[in-house]
CSV table of C-alpha atoms in Angstrom, one decimal:
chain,number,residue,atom,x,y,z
A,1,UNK,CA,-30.7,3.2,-127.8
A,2,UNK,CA,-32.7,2.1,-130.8
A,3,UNK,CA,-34.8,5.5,-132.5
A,4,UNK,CA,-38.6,5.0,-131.5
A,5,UNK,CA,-41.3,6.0,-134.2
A,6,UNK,CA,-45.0,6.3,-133.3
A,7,UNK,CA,-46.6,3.4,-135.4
A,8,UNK,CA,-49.8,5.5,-136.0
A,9,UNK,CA,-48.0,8.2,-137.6
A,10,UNK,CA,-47.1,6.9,-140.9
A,11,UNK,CA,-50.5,5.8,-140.8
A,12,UNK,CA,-51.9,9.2,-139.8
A,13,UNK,CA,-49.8,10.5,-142.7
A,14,UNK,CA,-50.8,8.1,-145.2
A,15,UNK,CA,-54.9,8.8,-144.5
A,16,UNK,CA,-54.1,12.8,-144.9
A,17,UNK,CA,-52.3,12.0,-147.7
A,18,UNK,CA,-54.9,9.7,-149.6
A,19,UNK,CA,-57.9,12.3,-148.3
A,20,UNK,CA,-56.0,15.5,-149.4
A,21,UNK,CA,-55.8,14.0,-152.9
A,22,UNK,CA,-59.3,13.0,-153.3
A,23,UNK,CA,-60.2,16.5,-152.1
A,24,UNK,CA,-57.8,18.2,-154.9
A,25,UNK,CA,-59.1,15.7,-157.5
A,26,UNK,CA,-62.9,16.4,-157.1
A,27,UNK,CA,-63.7,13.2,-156.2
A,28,UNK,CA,-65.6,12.5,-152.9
A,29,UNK,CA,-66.5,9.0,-151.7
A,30,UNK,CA,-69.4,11.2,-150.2
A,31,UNK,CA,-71.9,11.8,-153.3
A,32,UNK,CA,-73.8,15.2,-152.7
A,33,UNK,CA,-77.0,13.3,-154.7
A,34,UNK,CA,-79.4,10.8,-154.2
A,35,UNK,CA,-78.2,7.6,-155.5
A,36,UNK,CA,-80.3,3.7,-156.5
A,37,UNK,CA,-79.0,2.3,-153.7
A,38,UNK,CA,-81.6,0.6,-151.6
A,39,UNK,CA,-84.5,1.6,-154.2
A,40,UNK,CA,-85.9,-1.6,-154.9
A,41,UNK,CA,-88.9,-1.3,-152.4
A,42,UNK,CA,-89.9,2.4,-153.5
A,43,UNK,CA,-89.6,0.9,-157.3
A,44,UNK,CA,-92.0,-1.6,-156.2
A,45,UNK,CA,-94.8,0.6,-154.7
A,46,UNK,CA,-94.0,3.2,-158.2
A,47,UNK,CA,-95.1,-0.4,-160.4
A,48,UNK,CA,-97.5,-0.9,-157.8
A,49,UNK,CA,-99.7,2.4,-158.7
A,50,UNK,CA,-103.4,1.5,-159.6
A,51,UNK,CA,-103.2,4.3,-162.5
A,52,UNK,CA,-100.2,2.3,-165.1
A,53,UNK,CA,-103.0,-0.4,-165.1
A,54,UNK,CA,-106.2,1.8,-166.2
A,55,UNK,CA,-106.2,2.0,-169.6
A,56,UNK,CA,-108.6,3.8,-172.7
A,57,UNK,CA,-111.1,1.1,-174.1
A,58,UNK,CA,-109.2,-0.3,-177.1
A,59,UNK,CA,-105.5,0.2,-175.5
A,60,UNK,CA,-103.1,-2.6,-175.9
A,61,UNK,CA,-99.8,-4.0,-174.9
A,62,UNK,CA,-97.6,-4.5,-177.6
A,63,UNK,CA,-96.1,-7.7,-178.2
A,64,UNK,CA,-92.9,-8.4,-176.3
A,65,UNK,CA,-93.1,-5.0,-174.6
A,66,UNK,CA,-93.0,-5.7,-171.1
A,67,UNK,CA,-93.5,-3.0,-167.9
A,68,UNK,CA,-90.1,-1.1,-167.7
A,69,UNK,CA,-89.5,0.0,-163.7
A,70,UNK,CA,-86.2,1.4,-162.7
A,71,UNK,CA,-84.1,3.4,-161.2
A,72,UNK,CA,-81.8,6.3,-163.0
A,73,UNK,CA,-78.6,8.2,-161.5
A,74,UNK,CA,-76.3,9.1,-164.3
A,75,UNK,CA,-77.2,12.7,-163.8
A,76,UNK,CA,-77.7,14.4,-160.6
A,77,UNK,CA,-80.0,13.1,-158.1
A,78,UNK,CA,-81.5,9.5,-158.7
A,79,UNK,CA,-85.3,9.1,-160.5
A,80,UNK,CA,-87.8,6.2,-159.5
A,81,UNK,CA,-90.2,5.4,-162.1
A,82,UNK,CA,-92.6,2.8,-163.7
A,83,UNK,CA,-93.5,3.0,-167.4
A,84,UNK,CA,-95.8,1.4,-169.6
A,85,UNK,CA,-96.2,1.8,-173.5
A,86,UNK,CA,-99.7,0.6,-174.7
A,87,UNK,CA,-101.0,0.8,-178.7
A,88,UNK,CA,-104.0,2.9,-179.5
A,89,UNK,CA,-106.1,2.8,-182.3
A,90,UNK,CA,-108.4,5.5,-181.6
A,91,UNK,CA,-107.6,9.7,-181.6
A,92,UNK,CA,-105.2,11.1,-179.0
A,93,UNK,CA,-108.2,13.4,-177.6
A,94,UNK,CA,-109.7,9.9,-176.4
A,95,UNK,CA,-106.5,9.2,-174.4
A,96,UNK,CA,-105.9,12.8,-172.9
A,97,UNK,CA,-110.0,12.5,-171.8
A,98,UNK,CA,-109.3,9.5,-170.5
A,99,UNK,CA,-106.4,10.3,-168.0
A,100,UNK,CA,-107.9,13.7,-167.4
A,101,UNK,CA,-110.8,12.0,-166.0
A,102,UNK,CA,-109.2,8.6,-164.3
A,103,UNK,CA,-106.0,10.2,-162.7
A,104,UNK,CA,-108.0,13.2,-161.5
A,105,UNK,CA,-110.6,11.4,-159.8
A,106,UNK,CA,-107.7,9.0,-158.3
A,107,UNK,CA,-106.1,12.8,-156.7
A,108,UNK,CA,-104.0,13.6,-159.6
A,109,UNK,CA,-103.6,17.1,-160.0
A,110,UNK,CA,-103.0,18.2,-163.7
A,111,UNK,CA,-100.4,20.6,-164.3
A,112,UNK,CA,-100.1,22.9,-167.7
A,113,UNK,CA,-96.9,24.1,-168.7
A,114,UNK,CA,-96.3,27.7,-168.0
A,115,UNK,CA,-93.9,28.2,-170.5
A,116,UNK,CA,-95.9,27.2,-173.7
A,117,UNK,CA,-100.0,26.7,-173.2
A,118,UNK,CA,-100.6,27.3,-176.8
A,119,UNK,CA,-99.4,23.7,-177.5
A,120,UNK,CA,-102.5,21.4,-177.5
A,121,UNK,CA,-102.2,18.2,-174.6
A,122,UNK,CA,-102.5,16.1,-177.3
A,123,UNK,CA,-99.1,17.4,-178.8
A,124,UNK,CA,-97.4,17.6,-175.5
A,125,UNK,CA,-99.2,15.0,-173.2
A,126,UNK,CA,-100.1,15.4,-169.8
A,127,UNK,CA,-98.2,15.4,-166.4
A,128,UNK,CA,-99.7,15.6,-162.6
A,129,UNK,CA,-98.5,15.2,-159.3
A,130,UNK,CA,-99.8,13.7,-156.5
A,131,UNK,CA,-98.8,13.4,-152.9
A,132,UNK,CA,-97.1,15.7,-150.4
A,133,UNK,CA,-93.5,16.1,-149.6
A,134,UNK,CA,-92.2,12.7,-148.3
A,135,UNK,CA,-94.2,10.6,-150.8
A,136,UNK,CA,-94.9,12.6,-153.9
A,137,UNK,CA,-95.0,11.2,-157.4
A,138,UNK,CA,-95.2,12.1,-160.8
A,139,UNK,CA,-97.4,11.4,-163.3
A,140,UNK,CA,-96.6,11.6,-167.1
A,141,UNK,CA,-98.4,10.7,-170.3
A,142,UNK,CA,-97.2,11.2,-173.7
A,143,UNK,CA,-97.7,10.0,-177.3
A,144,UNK,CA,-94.9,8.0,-179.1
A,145,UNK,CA,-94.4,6.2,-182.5
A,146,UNK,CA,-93.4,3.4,-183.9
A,147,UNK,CA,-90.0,5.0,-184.7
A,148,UNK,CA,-89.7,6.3,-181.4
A,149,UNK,CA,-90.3,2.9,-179.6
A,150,UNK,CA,-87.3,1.8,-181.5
A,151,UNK,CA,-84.9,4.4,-180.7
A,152,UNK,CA,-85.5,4.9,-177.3
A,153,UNK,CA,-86.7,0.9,-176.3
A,154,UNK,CA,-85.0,-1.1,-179.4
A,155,UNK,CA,-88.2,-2.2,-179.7
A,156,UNK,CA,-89.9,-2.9,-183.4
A,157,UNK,CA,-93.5,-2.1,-183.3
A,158,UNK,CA,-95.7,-4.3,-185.2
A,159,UNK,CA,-99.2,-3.9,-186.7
A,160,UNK,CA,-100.3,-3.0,-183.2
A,161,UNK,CA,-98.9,0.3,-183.9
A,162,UNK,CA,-100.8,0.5,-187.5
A,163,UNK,CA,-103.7,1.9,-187.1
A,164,UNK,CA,-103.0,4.8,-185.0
A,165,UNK,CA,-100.2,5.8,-182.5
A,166,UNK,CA,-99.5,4.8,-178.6
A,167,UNK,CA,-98.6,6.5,-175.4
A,168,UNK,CA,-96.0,5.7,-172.8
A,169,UNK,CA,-97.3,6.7,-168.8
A,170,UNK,CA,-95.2,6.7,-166.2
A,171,UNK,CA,-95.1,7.2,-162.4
A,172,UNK,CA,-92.1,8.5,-161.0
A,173,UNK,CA,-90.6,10.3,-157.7
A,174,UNK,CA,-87.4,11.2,-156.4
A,175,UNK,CA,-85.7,8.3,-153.9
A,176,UNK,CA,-86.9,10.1,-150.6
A,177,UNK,CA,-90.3,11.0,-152.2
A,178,UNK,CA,-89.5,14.5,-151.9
A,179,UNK,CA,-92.1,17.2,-153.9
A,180,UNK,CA,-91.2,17.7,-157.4
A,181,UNK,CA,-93.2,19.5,-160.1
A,182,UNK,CA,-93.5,18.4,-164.1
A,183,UNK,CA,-92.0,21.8,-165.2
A,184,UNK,CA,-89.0,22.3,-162.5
């Protein structure tokens, strides 16, 4: 009489098997964060906010510098967010007044940094949040340079950049819209 062998067994083996390893190696096809997958429409409503468009009188888009949405998840949990660089000719203090003013009357709520109020917003920017757990979203504005366009965007600031400095501001929330703060 011929031996009989279960044909789910070696199966049943080879699924321990294949799990058991992916255990021990620290890998899990189960990822404990919040990844970009199926983002797109929450990236959408981010480029969407009325705020990216109101700019200080005499703010410009440089040249060949288009609207950068997106979605990062090399570290931890995934971030949503829409940014815009514009060039400014005039003082910092007219930018910080500006968004002090626009986003606050638009239900921005300005946060300070606990950690260091000495350093004047038109050093460290500004950041407020908005929203409620489930849709909340951050709101960040801060100075940059010519040199720092190129470093962090590859992008080669012309005489836009001149005759005084710019500023990037960016909306952005976790995928699930969950409450975050600017100094977590």
């Amino acid at each position: 009489m011929p031996h009989r062998t279960n044909p789910a067994r070696p199966g049943a083996l080879l699924l321990a098997t294949a799990l058991l390893a992916t255990g021990l190696s620290g890998c899990s096809a189960l990822s404990p964060f919040n990844t970009c997958d199926d983002t797109a429409t929450r990236v959408k409503a981010l480029r969407a906010q009325p705020i990216l468009e109101s700019v200080p009188e005499g703010a410009t888009v440089p040249e060949d510098l288009a609207p950068v949405p997106g979605c990062l998840d090399d570290s931890g949990d995934a971030w949503l967010y829409a940014e815009r660089v514009y060039a400014f000719p005039g003082p910092r203090q007219k930018v910080v007044d500006f968004y002090r003013a626009t986003a606050e009357a638009d239900g921005w709520r300005l946060q300070s940094d606990p950690s260091d109020p000495s350093t004047p917003e038109t050093t460290a920017g500004l950041c407020f949040t908005k929203g409620g757990d489930g849709d909340a979203l951050l709101l960040t504005v801060q100075f940059t340079t010519a040199r720092r366009l190129k470093i962090e965007h590859g992008y080669r600031a012309g005489p836009e950049f001149d005759s005084g400095s710019g500023f990037e501001i960016e909306v952005g929330s976790e995928t699930d819209g969950a409450r975050t703060g600017c100094f977590d």
